[in-house]
PDB file of C-alpha atoms and ligand atoms in Angstrom:
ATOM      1  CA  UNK G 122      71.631 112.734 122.696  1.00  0.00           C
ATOM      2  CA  UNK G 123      74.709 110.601 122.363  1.00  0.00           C
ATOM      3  CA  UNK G 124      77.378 111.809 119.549  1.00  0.00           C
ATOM      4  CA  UNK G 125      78.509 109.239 117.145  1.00  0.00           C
ATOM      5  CA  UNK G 126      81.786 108.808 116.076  1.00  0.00           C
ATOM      6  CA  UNK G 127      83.100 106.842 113.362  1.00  0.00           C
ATOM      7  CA  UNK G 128      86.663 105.357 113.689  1.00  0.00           C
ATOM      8  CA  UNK G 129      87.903 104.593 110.177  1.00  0.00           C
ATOM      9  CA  UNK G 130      90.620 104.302 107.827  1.00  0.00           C
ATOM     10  CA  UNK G 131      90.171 101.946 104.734  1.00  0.00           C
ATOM     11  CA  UNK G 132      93.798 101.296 105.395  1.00  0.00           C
ATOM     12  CA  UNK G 133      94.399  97.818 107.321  1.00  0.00           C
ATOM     13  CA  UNK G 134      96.281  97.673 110.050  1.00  0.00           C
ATOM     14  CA  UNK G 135      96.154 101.600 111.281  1.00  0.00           C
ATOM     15  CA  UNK G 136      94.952 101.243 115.222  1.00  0.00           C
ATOM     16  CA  UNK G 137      91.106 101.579 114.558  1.00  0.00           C
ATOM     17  CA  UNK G 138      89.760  98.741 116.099  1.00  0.00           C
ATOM     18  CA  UNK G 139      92.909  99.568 119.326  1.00  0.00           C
ATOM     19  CA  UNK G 140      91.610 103.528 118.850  1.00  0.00           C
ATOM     20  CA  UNK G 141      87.353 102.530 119.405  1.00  0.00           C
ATOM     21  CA  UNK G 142      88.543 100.256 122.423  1.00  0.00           C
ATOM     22  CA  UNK G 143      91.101 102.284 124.292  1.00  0.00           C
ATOM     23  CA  UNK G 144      89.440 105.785 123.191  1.00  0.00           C
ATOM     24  CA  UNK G 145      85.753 104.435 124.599  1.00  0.00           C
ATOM     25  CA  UNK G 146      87.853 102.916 127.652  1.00  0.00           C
ATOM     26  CA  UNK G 147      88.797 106.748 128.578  1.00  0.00           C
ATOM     27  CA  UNK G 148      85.488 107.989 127.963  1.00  0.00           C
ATOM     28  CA  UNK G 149      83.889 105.188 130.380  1.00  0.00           C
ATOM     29  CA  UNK G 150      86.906 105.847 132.824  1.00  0.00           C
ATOM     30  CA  UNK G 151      85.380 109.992 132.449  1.00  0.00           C
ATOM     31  CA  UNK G 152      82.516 108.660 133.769  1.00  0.00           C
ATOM     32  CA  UNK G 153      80.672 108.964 130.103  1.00  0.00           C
ATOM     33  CA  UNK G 154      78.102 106.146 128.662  1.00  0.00           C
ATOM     34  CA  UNK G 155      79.722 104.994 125.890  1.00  0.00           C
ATOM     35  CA  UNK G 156      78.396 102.119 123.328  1.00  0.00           C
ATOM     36  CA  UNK G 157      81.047 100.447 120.745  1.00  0.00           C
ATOM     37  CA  UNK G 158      79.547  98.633 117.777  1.00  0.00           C
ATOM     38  CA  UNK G 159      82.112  96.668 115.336  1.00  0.00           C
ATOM     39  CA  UNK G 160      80.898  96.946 112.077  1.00  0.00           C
ATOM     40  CA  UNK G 161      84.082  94.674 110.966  1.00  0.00           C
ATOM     41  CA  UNK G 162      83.479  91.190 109.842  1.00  0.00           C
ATOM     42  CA  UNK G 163      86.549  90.100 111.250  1.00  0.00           C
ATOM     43  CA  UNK G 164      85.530  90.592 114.559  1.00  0.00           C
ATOM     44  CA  UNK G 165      88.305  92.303 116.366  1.00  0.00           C
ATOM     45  CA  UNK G 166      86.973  94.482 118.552  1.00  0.00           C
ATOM     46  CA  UNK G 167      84.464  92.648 120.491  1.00  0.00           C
ATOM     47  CA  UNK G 168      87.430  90.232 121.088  1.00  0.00           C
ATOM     48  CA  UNK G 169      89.687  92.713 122.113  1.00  0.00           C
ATOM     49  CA  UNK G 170      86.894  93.544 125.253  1.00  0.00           C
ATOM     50  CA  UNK G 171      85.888  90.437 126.094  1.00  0.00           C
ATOM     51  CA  UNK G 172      82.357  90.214 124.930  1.00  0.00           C
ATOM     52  CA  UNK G 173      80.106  86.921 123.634  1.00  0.00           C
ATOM     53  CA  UNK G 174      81.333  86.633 120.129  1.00  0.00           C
ATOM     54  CA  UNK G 175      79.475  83.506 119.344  1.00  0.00           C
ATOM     55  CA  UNK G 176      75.951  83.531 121.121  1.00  0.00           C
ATOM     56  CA  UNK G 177      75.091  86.872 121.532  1.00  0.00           C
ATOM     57  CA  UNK G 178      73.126  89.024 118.398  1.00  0.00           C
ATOM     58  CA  UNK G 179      75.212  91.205 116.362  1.00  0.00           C
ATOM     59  CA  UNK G 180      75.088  94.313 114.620  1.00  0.00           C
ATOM     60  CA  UNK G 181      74.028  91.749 111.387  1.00  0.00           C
ATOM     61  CA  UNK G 182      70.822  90.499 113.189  1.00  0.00           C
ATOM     62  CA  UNK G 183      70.108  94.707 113.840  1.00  0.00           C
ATOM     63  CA  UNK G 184      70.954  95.637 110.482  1.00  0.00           C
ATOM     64  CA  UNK G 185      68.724  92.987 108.705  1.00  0.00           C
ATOM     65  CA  UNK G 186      65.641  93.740 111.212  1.00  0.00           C
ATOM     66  CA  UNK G 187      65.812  90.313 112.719  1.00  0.00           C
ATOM     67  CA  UNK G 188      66.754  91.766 116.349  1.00  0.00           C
ATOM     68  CA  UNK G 189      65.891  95.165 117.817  1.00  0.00           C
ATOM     69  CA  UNK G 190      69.597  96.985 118.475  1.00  0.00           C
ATOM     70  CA  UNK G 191      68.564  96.845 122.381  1.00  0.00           C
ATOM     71  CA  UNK G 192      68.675  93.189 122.400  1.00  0.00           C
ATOM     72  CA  UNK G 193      72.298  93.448 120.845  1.00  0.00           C
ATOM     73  CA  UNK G 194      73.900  95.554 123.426  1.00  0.00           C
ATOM     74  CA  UNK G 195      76.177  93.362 126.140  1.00  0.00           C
ATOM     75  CA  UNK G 196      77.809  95.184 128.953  1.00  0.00           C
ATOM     76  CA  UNK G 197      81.038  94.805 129.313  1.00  0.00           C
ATOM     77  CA  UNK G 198      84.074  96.949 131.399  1.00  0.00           C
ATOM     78  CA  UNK G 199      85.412  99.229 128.644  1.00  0.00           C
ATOM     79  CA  UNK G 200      81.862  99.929 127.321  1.00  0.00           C
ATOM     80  CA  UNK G 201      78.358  98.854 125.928  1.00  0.00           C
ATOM     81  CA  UNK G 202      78.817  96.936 122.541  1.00  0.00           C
ATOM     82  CA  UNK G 203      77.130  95.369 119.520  1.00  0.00           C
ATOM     83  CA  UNK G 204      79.536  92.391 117.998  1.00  0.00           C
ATOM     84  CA  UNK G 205      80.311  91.960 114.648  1.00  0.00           C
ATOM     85  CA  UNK G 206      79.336  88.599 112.445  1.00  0.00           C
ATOM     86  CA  UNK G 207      81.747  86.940 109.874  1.00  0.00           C
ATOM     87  CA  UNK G 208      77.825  87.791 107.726  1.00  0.00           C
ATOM     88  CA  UNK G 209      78.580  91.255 107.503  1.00  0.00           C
ATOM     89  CA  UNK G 210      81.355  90.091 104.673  1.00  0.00           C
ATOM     90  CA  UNK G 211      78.305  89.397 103.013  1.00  0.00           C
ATOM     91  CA  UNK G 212      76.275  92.455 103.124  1.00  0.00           C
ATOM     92  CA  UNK G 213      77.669  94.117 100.027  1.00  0.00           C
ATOM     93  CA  UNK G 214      75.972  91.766  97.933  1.00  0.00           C
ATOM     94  CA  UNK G 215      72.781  91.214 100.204  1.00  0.00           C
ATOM     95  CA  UNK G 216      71.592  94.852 101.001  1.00  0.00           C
ATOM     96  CA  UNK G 217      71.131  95.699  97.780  1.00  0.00           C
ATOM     97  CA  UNK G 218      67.179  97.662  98.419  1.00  0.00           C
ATOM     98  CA  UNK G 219      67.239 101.338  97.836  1.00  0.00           C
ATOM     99  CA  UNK G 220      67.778 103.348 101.812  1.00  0.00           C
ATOM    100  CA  UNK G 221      70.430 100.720 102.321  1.00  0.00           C
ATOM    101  CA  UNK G 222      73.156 103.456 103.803  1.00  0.00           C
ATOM    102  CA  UNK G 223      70.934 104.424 106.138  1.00  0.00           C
ATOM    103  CA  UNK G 224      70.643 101.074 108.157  1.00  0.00           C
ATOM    104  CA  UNK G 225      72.421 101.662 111.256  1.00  0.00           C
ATOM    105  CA  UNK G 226      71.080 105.337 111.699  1.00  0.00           C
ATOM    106  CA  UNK G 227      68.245 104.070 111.980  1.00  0.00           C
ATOM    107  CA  UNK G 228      69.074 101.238 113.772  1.00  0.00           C
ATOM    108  CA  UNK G 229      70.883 103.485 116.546  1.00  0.00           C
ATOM    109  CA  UNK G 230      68.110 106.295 116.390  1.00  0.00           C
ATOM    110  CA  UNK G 231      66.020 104.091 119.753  1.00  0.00           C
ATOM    111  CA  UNK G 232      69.016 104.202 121.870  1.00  0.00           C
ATOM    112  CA  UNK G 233      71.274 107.606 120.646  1.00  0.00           C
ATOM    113  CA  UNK G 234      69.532 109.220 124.248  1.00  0.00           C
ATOM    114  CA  UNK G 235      70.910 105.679 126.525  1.00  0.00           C
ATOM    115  CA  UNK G 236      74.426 106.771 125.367  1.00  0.00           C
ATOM    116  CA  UNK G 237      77.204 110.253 125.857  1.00  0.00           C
ATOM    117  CA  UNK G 238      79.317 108.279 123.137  1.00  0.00           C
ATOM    118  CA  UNK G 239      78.304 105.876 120.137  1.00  0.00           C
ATOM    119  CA  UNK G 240      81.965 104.752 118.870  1.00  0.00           C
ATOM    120  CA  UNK G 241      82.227 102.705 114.712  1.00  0.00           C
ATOM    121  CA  UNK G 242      84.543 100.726 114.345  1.00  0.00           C
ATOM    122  CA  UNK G 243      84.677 100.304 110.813  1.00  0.00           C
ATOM    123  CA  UNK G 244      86.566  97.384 108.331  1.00  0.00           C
ATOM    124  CA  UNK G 245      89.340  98.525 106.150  1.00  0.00           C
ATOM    125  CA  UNK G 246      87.334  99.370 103.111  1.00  0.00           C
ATOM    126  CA  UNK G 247      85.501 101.740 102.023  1.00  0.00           C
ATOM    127  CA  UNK G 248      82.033  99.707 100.662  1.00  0.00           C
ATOM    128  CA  UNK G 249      78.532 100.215 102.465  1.00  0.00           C
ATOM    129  CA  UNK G 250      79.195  99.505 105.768  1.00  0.00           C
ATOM    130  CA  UNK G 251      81.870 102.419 106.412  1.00  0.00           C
ATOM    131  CA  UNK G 252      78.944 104.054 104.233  1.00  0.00           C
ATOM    132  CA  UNK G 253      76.329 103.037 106.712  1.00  0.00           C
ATOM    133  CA  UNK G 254      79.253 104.637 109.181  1.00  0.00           C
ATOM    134  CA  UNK G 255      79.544 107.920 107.955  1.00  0.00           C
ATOM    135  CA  UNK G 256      75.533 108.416 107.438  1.00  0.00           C
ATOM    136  CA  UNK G 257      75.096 107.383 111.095  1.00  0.00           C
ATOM    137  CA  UNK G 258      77.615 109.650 112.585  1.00  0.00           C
ATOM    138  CA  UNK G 259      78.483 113.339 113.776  1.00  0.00           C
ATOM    139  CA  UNK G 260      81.691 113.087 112.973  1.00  0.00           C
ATOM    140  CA  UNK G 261      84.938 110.500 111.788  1.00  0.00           C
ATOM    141  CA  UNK G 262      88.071 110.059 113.328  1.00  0.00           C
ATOM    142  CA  UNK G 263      91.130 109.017 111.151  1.00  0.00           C
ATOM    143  CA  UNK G 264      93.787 106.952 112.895  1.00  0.00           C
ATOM    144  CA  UNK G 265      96.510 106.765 110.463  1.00  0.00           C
ATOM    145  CA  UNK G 266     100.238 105.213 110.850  1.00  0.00           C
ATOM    146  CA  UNK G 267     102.749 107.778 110.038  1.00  0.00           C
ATOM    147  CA  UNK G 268     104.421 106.344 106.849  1.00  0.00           C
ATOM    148  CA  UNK G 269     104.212 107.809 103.419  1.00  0.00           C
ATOM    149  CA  UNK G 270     101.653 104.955 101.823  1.00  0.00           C
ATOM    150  CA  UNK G 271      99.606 106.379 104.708  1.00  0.00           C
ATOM    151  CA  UNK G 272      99.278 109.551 103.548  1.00  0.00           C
ATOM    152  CA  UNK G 273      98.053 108.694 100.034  1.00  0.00           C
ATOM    153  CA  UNK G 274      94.964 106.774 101.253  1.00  0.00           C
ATOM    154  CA  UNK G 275      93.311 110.130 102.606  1.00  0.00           C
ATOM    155  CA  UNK G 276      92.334 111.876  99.515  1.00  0.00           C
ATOM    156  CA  UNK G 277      90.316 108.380  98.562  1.00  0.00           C
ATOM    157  CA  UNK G 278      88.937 108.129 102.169  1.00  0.00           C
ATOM    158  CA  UNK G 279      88.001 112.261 101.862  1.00  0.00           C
ATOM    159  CA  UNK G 280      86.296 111.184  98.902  1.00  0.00           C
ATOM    160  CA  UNK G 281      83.954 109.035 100.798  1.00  0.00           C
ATOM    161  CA  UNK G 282      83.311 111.465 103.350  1.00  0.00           C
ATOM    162  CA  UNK G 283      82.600 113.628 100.777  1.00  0.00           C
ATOM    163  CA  UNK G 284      80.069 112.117  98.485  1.00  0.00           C
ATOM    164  CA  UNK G 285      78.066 111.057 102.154  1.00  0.00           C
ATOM    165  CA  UNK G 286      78.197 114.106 103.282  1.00  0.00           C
ATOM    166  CA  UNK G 287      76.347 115.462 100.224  1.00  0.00           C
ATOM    167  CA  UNK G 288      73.608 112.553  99.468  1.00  0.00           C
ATOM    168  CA  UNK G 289      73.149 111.422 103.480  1.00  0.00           C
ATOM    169  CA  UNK G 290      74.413 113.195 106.267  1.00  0.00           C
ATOM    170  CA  UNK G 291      74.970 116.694 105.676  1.00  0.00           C
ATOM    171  CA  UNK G 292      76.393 117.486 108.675  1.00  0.00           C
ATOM    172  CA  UNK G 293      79.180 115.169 108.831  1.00  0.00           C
ATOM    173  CA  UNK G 294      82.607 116.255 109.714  1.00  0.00           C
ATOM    174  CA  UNK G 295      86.093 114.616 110.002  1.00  0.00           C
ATOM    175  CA  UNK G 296      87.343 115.799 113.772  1.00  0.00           C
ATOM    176  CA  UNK G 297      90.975 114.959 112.199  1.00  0.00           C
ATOM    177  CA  UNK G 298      93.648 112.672 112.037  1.00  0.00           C
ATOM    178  CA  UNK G 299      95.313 110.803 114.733  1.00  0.00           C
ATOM    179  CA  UNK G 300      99.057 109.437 114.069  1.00  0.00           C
ATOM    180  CA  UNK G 301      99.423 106.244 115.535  1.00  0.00           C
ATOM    181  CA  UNK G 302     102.311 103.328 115.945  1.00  0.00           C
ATOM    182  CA  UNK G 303     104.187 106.449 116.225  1.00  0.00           C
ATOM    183  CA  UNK G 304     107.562 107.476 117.580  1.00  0.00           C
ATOM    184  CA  UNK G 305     108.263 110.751 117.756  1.00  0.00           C
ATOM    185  CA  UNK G 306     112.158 110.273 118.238  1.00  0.00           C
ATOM    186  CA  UNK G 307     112.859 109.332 114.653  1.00  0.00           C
ATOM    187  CA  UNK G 308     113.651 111.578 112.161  1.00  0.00           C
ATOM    188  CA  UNK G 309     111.100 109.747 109.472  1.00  0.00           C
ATOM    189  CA  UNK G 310     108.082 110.054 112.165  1.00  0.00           C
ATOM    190  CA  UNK G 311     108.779 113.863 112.768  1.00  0.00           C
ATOM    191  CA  UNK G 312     108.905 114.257 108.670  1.00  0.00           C
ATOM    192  CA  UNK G 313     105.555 112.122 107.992  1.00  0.00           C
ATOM    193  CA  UNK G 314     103.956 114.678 110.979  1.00  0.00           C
ATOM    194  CA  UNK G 315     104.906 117.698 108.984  1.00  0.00           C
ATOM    195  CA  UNK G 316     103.767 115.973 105.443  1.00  0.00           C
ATOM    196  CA  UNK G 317     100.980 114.189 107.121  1.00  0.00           C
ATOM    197  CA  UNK G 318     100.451 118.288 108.111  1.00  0.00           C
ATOM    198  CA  UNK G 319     100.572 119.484 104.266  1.00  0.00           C
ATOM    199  CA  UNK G 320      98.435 116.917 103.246  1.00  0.00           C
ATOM    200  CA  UNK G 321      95.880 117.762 105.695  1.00  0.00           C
ATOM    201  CA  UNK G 322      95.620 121.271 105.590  1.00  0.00           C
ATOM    202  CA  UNK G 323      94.803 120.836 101.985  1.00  0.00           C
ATOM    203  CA  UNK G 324      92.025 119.027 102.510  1.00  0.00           C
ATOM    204  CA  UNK G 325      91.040 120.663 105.635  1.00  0.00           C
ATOM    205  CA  UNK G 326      91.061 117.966 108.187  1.00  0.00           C
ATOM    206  CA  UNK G 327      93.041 118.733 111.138  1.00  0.00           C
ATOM    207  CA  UNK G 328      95.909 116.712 112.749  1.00  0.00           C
ATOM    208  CA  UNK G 329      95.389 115.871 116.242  1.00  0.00           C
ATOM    209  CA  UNK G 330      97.950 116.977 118.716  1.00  0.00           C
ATOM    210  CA  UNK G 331      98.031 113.628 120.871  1.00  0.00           C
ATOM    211  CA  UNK G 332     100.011 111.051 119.218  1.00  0.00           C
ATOM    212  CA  UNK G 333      99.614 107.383 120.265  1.00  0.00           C
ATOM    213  CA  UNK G 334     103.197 105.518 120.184  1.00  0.00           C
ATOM    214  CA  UNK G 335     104.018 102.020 119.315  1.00  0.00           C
ATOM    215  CA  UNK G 336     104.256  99.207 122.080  1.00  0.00           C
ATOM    216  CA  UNK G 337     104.016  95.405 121.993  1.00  0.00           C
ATOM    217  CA  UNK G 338     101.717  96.409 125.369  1.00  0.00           C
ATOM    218  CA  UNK G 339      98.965  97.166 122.845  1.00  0.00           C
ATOM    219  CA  UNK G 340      98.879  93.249 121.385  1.00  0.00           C
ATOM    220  CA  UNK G 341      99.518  91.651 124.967  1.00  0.00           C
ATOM    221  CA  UNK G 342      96.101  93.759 126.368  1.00  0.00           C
ATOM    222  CA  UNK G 343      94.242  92.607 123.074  1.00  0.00           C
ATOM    223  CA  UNK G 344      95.197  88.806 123.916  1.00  0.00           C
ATOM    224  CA  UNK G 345      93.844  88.862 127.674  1.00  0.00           C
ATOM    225  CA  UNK G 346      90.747  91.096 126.086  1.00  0.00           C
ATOM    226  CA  UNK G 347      90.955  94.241 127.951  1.00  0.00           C
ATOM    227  CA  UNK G 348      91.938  97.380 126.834  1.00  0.00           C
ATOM    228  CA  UNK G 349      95.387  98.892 127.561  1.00  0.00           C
ATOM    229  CA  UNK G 350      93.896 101.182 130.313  1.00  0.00           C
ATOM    230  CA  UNK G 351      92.860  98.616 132.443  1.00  0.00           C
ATOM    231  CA  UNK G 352      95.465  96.416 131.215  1.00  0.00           C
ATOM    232  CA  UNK G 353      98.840  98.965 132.048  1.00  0.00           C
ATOM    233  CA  UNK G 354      97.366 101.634 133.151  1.00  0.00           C
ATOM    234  CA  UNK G 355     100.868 103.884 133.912  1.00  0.00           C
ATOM    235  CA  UNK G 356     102.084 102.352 130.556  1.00  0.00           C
ATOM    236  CA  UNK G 357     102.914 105.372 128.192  1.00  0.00           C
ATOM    237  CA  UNK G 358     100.149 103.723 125.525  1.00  0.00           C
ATOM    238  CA  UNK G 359      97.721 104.430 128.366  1.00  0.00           C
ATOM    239  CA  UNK G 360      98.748 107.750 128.994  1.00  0.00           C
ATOM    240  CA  UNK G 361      98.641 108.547 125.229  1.00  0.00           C
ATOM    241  CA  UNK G 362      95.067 107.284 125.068  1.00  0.00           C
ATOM    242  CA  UNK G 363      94.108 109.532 127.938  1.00  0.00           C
ATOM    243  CA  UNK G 364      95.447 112.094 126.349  1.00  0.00           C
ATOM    244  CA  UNK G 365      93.966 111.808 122.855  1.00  0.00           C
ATOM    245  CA  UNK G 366      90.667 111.415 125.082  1.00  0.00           C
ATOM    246  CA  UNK G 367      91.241 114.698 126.840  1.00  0.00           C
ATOM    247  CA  UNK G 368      92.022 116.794 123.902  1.00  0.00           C
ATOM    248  CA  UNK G 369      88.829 115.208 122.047  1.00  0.00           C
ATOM    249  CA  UNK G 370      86.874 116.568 125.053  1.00  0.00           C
ATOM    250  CA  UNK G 371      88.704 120.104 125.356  1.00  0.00           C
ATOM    251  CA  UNK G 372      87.726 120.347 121.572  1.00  0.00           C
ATOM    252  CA  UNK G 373      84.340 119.528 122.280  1.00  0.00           C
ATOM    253  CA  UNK G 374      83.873 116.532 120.341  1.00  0.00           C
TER     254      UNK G 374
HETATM  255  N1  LIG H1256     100.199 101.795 119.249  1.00  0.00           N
HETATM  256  C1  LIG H1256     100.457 100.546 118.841  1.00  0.00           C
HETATM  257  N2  LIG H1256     101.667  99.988 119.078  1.00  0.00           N
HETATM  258  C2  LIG H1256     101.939  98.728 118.680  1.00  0.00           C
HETATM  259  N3  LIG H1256     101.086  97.925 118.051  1.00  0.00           N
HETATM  260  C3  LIG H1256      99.850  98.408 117.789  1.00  0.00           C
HETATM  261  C4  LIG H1256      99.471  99.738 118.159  1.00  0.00           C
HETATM  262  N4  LIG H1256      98.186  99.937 117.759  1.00  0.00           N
HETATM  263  C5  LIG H1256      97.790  98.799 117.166  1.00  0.00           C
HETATM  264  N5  LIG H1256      98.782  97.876 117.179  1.00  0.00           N
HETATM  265  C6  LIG H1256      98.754  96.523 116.634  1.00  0.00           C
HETATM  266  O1  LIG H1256      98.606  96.622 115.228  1.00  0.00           O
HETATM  267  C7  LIG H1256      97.680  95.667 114.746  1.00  0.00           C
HETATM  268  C8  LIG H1256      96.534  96.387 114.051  1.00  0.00           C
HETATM  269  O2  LIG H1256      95.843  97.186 115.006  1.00  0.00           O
HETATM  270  P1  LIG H1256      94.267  97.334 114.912  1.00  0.00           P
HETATM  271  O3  LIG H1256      93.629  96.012 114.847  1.00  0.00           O
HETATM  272  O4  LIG H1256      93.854  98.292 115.971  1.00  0.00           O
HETATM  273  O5  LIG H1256      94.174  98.057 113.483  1.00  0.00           O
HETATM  274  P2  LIG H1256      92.889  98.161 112.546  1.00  0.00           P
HETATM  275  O6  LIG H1256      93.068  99.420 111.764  1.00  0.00           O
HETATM  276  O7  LIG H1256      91.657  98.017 113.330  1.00  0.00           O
HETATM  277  O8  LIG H1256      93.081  96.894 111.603  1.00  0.00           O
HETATM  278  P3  LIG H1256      91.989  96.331 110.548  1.00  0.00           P
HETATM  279  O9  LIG H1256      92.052  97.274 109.403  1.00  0.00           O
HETATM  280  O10 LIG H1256      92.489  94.960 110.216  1.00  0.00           O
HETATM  281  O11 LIG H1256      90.666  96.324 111.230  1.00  0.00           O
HETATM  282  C9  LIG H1256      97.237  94.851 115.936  1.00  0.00           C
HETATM  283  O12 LIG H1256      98.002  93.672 115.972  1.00  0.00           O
HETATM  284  C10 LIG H1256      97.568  95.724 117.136  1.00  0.00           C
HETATM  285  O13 LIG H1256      97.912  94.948 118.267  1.00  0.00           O
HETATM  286 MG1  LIG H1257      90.045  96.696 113.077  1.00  0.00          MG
END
C-alpha cells in the first residue's frame, strides 16, 4: 500500500511545490511508483512537470464526485499526477457537508495499492484542503526557509497537525523539517539551523539532515517544466534532492 506524504507549510514561498516535484523525481529515478496530486489552486506543480493543465480532470472533479480519481491521473516523466483547478479557491465555501476532511482519503483509498509514494502538495494555508491533506496522509513533511519569520509559523502549522491528528487521522506524524533556499556558508543560515533546532525539539518534530541550497537552477527547470533532476542533473540542487530522498528512505519513510 502506497504511503502518503503531505508536503506543506502554510508559509508561501518555502520550496513545497519544488520539494513534491524534485523529491517524487528521486523516488521515480529509485525505481518507486510515485503519484503527485496538487491540491493548490494556483496550479504550480502540474506546471512545473509538464502535465495538461487545461483539459485534463483535476483533483476538483475527484473531490466533488464528478470524476473517479483514476480518470484524473496523467503520466508524466517525474511521476503520476492529479492537477489542480483555479475551483479549488472555492472549496472553502462549497464543501461545507459534514465528512468534508475526509474527501481525498477517500478519494485516494481505489488507487493507494497502484502507488510506493502518494506525494500533497498543499497551498499556503492552513483551511480544509491542507485539512483534507493531513487526514489523507501517513505522514507531513515541512519544507521551511531558514529565516526567523520561518520559525514562528510552526507552532500554528503543529497546531493543525495536531487537532487532525486527534478528530481524523490518528496516526499522523510530521517526518520533520527540511531547510530549504539554504546556504550553509553564512553565519545567519548556520544560526536559524541551530534555532530552527530549539524550536523543533520542543515540539518534537525532527530536523532533517539534508539541506536543499538556493539556485536560480531551481526557477530555470520550473520554466522548461521538468524537474531539476532531469533538468541539471550534476547541479548541486540535484544532488541535494537525492540526498534528502536517500535519507527519507534510510529513515524508512
Ligand atoms: N532551492 C531553491 N533555490 C532557489 N529558488 C528556489 C528554491 N526552491 C524554490 N525556489 C523558488 O522559490 C519560489 C517558491 O518555490 P515553490 O513554488 O516551490 O514554493 P511553495 O512553497 O510551493 O510556494 P506556494 O506557497 O506559493 O505554493 C519559486 O519561484 C521557486 O523557483
Ligand atoms: Mg506551491
Amino acid at each position: 500500500m502506497g504511503k502518503v506524504i503531505s508536503i506543506s507549510n502554510q508559509k508561501g514561498g518555502v520550496g513545497k511545490t519544488t520539494t513534491t516535484c524534485n523529491l517524487a523525481a528521486g523516488l521515480t529515478k529509485k525505481g518507486f511508483h510515485v503519484l503527485v496530486i496538487d491540491l493548490d489552486a494556483q496550479g504550480n506543480l502540474g506546471f512545473s512537470v509538464g502535465a495538461d493543465i487545461d483539459t485534463c480532470a483535476t483533483i476538483y472533479d475527484v473531490l466533488k464526485g464528478s470524476t473517479k480519481t483514476q480518470f484524473a491521473i496523467q503520466k508524466k516523466e517525474t511521476a503520476d499526477i492529479i492537477t489542480s483547478s483555479i475551483l479549488l479557491s472555492g472549496i472553502e465555501l462549497e464543501f461545507t457537508n459534514t465528512g468534508r476532511e475526509f474527501l481525498l482519503k477517500e478519494a485516494i483509498g481505489p488507487i493507494l495499492d497502484n502507488y510506493d509514494y502518494i506525494l500533497l502538495d498543499t497551498p499556503p494555508a492552513l483551511g480544509i484542503l491542507t485539512i483534507n491533506a493531513f487526514t489523507a496522509a501517513d505522514t507531513i513533511i515541512v519544507p521551511m526557509l531558514s529565516d526567523i519569520f520561518s520559525l514562528q509559523g510552526i507552532a500554528q502549522l503543529y497546531e493543525t497537525f495536531e487537532r487532525v491528528k486527534k478528530y481524523c487521522n490518528p496516526n499522523l506524524t510530521i517526518s520533520g523539517i527540511l531547510l530549504t533556499k539554504h546556504n550553509p556558508r553564512t553565519h545567519l543560515s548556520r544560526e536559524i539551523r541551530g534555532t530552527a533546532e530549539l524550536i523543533a525539539r520542543d515540539l518534537n518534530i525532527k530536523l532533517f539532515d539534508s539541506t536543499i541550497r538556493s539556485s536560480v537552477v531551481v526557477s530555470e527547470a520550473q520554466s522548461v517544466q521538468q524537474s531539476i533532476l532531469e533538468y541539471a542533473p550534476e547541479h548541486n540542487i540535484s544532488k541535494d534532492y537525492l540526498q534528502f530522498t536517500n535519507e527519507l528512505l534510510a529513515k524508512g519513510i
